[in-house]
CSV table of C-alpha atoms and ligand atoms in Angstrom, one decimal:
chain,number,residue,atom,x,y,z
I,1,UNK,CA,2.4,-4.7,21.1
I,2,UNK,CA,2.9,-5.2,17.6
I,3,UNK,CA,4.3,-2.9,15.2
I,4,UNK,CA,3.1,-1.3,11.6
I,5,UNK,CA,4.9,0.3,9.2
I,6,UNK,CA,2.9,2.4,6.6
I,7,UNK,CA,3.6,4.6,3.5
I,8,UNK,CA,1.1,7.3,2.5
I,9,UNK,CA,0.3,7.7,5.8
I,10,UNK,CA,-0.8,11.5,5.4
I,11,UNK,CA,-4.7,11.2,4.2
I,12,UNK,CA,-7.0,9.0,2.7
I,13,UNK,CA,-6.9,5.8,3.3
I,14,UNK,CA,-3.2,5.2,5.1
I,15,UNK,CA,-4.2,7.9,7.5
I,16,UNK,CA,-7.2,5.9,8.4
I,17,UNK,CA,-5.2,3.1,8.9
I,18,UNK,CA,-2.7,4.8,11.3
I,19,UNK,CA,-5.5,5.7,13.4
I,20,UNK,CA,-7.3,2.4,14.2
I,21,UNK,CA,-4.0,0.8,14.5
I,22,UNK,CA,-3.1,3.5,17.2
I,23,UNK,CA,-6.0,3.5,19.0
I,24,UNK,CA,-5.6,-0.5,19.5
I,25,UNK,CA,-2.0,-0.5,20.8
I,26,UNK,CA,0.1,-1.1,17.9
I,27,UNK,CA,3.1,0.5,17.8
I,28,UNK,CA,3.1,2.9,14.5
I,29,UNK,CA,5.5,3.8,11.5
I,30,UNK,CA,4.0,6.3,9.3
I,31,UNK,CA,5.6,7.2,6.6
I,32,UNK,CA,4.7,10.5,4.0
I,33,UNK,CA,6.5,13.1,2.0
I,34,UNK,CA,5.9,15.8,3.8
I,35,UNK,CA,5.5,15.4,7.4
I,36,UNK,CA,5.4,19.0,7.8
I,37,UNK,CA,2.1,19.6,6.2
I,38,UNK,CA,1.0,16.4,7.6
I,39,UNK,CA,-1.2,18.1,10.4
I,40,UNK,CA,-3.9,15.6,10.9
I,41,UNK,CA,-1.4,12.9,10.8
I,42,UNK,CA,0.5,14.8,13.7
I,43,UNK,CA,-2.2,15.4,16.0
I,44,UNK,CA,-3.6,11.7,16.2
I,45,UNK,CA,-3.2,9.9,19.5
I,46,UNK,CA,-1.3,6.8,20.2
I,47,UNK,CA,2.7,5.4,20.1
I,48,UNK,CA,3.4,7.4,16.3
I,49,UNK,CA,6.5,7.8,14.9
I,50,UNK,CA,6.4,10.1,11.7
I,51,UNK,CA,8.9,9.6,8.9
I,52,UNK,CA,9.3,11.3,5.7
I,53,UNK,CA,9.7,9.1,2.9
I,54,UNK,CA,8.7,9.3,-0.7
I,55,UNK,CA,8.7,5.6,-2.0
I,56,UNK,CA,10.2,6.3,-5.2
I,57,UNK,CA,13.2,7.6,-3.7
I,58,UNK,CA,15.7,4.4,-3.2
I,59,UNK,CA,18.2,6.4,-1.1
I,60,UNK,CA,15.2,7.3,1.2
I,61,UNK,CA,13.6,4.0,1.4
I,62,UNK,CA,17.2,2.6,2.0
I,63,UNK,CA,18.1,4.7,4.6
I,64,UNK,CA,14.8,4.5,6.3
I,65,UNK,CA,15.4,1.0,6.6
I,66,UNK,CA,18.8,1.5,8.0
I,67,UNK,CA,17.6,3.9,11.0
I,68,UNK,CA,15.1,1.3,12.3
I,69,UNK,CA,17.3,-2.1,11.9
I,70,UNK,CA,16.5,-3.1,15.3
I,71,UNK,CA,13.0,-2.9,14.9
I,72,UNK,CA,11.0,-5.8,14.0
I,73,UNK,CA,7.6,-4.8,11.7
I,74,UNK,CA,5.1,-7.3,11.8
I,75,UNK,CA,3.2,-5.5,9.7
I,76,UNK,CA,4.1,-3.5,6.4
I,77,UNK,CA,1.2,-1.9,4.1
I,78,UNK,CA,2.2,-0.3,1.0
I,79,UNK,CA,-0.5,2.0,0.8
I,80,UNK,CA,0.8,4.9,-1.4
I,81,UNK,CA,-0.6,5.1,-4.9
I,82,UNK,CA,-0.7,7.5,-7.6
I,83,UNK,CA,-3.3,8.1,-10.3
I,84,UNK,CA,-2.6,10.5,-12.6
I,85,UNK,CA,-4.9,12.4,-15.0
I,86,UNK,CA,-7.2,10.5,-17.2
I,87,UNK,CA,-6.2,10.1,-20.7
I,88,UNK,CA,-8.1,9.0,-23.7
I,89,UNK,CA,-6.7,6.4,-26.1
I,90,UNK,CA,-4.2,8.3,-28.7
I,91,UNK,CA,-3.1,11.1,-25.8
I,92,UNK,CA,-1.0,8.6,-23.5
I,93,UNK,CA,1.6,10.6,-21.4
I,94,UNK,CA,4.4,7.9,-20.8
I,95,UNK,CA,6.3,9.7,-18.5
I,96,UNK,CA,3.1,10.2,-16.2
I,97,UNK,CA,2.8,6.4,-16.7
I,98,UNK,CA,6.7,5.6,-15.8
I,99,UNK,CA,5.9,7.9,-12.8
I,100,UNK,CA,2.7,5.1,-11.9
I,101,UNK,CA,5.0,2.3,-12.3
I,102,UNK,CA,7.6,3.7,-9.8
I,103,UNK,CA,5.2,4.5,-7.3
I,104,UNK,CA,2.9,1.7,-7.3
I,105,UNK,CA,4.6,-1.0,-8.6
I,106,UNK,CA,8.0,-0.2,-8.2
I,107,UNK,CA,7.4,1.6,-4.5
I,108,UNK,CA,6.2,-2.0,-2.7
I,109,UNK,CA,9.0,-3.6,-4.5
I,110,UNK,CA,11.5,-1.4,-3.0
I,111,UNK,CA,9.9,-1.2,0.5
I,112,UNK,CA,9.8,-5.2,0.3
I,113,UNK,CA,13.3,-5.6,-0.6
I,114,UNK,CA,14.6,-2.9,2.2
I,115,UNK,CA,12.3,-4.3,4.9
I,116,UNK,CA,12.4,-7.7,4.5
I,117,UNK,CA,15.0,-8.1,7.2
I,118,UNK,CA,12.5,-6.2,10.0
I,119,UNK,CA,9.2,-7.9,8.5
I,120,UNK,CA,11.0,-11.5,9.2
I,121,UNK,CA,12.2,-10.5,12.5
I,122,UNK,CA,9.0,-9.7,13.7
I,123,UNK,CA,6.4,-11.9,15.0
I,124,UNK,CA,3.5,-11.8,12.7
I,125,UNK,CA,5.7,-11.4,9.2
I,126,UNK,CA,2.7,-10.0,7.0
I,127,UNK,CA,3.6,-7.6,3.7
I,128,UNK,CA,0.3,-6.4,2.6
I,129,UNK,CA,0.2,-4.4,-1.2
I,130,UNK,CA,-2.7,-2.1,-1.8
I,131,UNK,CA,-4.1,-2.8,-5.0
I,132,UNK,CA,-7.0,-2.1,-6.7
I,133,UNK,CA,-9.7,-4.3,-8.6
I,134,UNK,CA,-9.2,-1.5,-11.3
I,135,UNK,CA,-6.0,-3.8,-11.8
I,136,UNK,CA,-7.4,-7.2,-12.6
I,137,UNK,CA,-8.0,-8.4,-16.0
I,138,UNK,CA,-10.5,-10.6,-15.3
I,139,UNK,CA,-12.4,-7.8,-14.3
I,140,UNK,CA,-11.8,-5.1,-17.1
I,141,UNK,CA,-14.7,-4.3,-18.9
I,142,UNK,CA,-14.9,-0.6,-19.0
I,143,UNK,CA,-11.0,-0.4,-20.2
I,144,UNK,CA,-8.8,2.8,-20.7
I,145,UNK,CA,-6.9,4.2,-17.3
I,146,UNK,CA,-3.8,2.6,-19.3
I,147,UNK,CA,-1.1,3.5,-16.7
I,148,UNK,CA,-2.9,2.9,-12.9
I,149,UNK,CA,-4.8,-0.4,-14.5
I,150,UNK,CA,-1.1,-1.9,-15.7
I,151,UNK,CA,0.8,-0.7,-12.7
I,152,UNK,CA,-1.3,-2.0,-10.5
I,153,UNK,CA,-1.5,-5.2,-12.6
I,154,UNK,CA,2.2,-5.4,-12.2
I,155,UNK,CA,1.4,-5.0,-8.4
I,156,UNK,CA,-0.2,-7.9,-8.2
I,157,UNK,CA,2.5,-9.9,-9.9
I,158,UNK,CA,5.1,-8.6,-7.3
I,159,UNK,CA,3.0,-9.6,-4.7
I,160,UNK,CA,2.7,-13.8,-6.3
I,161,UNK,CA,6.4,-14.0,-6.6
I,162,UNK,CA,6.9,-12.3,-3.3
I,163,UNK,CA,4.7,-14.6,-1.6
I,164,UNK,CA,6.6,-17.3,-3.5
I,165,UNK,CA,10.1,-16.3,-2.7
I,166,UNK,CA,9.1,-15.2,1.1
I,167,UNK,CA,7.9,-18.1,1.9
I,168,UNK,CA,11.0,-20.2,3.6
I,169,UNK,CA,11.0,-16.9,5.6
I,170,UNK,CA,7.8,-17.7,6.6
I,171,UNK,CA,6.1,-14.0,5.0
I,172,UNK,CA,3.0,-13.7,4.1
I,173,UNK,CA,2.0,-11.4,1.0
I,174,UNK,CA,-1.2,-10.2,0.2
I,175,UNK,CA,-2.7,-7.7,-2.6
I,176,UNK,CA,-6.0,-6.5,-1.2
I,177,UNK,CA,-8.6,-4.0,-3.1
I,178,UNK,CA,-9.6,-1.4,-0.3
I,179,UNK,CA,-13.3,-0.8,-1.9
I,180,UNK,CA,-14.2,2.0,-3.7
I,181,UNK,CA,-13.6,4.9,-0.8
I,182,UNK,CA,-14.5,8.3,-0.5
I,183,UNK,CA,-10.7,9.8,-0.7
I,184,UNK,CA,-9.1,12.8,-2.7
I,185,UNK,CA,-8.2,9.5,-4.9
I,186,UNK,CA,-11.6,7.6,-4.4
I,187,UNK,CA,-13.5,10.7,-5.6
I,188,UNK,CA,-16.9,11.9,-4.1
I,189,UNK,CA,-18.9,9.3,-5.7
I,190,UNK,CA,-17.1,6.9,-4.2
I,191,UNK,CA,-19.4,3.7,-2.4
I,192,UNK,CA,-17.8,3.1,1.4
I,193,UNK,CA,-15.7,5.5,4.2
I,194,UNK,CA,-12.2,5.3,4.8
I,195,UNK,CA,-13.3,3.8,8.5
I,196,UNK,CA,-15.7,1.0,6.4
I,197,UNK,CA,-12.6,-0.3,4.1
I,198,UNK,CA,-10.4,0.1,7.2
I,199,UNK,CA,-12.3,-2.2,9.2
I,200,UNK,CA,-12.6,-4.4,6.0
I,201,UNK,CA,-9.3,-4.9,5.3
I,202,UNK,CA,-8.1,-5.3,9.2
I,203,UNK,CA,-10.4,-8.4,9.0
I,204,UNK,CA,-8.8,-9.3,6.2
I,205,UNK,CA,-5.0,-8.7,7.7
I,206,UNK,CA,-5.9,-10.5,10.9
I,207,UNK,CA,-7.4,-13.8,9.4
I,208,UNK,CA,-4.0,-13.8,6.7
I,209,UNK,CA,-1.6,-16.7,7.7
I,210,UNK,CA,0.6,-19.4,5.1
I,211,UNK,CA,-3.0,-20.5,3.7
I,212,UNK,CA,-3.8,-16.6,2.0
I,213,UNK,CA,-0.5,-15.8,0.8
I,214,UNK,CA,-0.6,-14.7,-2.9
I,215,UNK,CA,-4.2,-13.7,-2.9
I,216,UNK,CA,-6.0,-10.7,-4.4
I,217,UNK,CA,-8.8,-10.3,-1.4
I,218,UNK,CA,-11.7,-7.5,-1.7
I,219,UNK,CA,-12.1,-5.6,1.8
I,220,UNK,CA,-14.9,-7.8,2.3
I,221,UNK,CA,-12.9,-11.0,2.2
I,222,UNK,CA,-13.9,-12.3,-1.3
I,223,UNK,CA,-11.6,-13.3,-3.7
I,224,UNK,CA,-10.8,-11.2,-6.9
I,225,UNK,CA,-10.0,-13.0,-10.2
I,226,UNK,CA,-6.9,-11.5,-11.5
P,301,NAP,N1,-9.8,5.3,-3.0
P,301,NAP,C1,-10.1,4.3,-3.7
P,301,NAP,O1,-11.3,4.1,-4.2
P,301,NAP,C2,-9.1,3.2,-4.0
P,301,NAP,C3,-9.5,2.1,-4.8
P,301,NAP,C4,-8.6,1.1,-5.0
P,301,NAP,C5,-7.3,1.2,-4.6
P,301,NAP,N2,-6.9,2.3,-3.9
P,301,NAP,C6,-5.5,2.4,-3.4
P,301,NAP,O2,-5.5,2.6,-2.1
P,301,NAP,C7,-4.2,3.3,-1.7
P,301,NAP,C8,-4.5,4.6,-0.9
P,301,NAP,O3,-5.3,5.4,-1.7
P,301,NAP,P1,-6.3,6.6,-1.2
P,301,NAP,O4,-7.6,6.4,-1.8
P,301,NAP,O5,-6.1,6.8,0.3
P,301,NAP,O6,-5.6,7.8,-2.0
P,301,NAP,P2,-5.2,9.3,-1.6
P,301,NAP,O7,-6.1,9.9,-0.6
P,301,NAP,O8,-5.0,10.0,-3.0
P,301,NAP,O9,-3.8,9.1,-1.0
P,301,NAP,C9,-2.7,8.6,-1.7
P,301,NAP,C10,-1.5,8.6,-0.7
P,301,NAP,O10,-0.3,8.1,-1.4
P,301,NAP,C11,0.7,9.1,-1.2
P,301,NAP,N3,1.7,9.1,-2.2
P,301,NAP,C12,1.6,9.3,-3.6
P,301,NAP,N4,2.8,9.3,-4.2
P,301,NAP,C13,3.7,8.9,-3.2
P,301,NAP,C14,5.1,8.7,-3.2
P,301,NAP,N5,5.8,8.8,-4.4
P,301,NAP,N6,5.7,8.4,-2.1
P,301,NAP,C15,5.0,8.3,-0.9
P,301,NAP,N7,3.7,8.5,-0.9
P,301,NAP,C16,3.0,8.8,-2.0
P,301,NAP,C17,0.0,10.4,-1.0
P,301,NAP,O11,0.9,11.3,-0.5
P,301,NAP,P3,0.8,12.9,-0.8
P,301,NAP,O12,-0.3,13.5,0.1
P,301,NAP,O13,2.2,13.4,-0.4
P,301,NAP,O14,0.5,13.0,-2.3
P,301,NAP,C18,-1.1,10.0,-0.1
P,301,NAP,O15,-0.7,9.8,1.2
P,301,NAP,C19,-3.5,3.6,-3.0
P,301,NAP,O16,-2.5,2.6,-3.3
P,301,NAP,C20,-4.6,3.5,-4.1
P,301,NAP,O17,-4.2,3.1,-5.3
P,301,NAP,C21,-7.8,3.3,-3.6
């Protein structure tokens, strides 16, 4: 069976996706920052190993990497995100915004470069970067959210040259928007369930091959401008 490895694997929508990867077999990493509180996480069914890993820590992500060397991941999703308190224009907290940039841009980066080795050993070679549609340009019309909108922005650059430089290893890179979903980070208002973008986005991840590689894909399989 093949084998995921996940980051923010504790709610939302990673802990969705632990579970209907469990449930069909695959063999599952799941990463969070504090397994210990993780109780959900812990009780779910299936082959789960749980790690505790914050993604901005390098030392962490680097010795994470070390402990499973032998163990080829077809499948990586950097899920965790942050999104800090809204700010209007002339109140910007740049530290809170460094803090977006080493968690959701900088966090994939770092999880790519550690895990490369395991992602090319594996059978199905697949990165996938959760971004957000909040992070295309084309698509900005509402503006403000400074730090999440550039962070993610900067995602999906990482993710282009990734899938540029990872191809003679034969890795496919994706950024895909996960819908707007009812999570602590989605909000109440939010339009789909974790279990609807999950399903989404596992359509997405299974039809991804050399062809998709560098694309910004909705849930639903369109294409998002960037
Ligand atoms: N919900 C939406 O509508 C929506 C839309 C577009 C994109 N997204 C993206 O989808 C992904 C998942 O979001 P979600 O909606 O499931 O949000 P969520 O419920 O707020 O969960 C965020 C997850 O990221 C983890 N995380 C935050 N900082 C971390 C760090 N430094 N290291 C490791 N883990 C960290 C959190 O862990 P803790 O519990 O320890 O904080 C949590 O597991 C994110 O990348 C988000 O940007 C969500």
């Amino acid at each position: 069976m093949p084998t995921l490895l996940i980051t923010g694997a504790n709610r939302g929508i990673g802990l969705a996706m632990v579970g209907s990867f469990a449930i069909d077999g695959w063999k599952v990493h799941a990463c969070c920052r504090h397994p210990e509180r993780a109780k959900e996480l812990r009780s779910m069914e299936g082959n789960i190993t749980i790690h505790k890993l914050d993604v901005a820590d390098e030392l962490k992500v680097a010795s994470l990497a070390r402990e499973l060397i032998d163990e080829p991941v077809d499948l990586l999703i950097n899920n965790a995100g942050y999104y800090g308190e809204k700010t209007p224009f002339g109140e910007t907290d740049y530290e809170d915004w460094m803090h977006h940039f080493k968690v959701n841009t900088m966090g994939p980066m770092r999880m790519a470069e550690a895990f490369v080795r395991h992602v090319g050993a594996s059978e199905k070679k697949l990165i996938v970067n959760i971004s957000s549609k909040v992070g295309s340009v084309g698509e900005n019309t509402s503006g403000n959210s400074y730090p999440y909108r550039s962070s993610k922005c900067a995602l999906n650059m990482v993710t282009k040259s990734l899938s540029i430089d990872l191809a003679e290893r034969d890795i496919t890179v994706l950024a895909l928007h996960p819908g707007w979903v009812q999570t602590e980070m989605g909000g109440p208002d939010a339009l789909i369930s974790t279990a609807k973008s999950v399903s989404g986005l596992r359509k997405v991840i299974a039809k991804a091959g050399k062809e998709q590689t560098g694309q910004f894909i909705n849930y639903d399989g369109t294409q998002i401008p960037w």
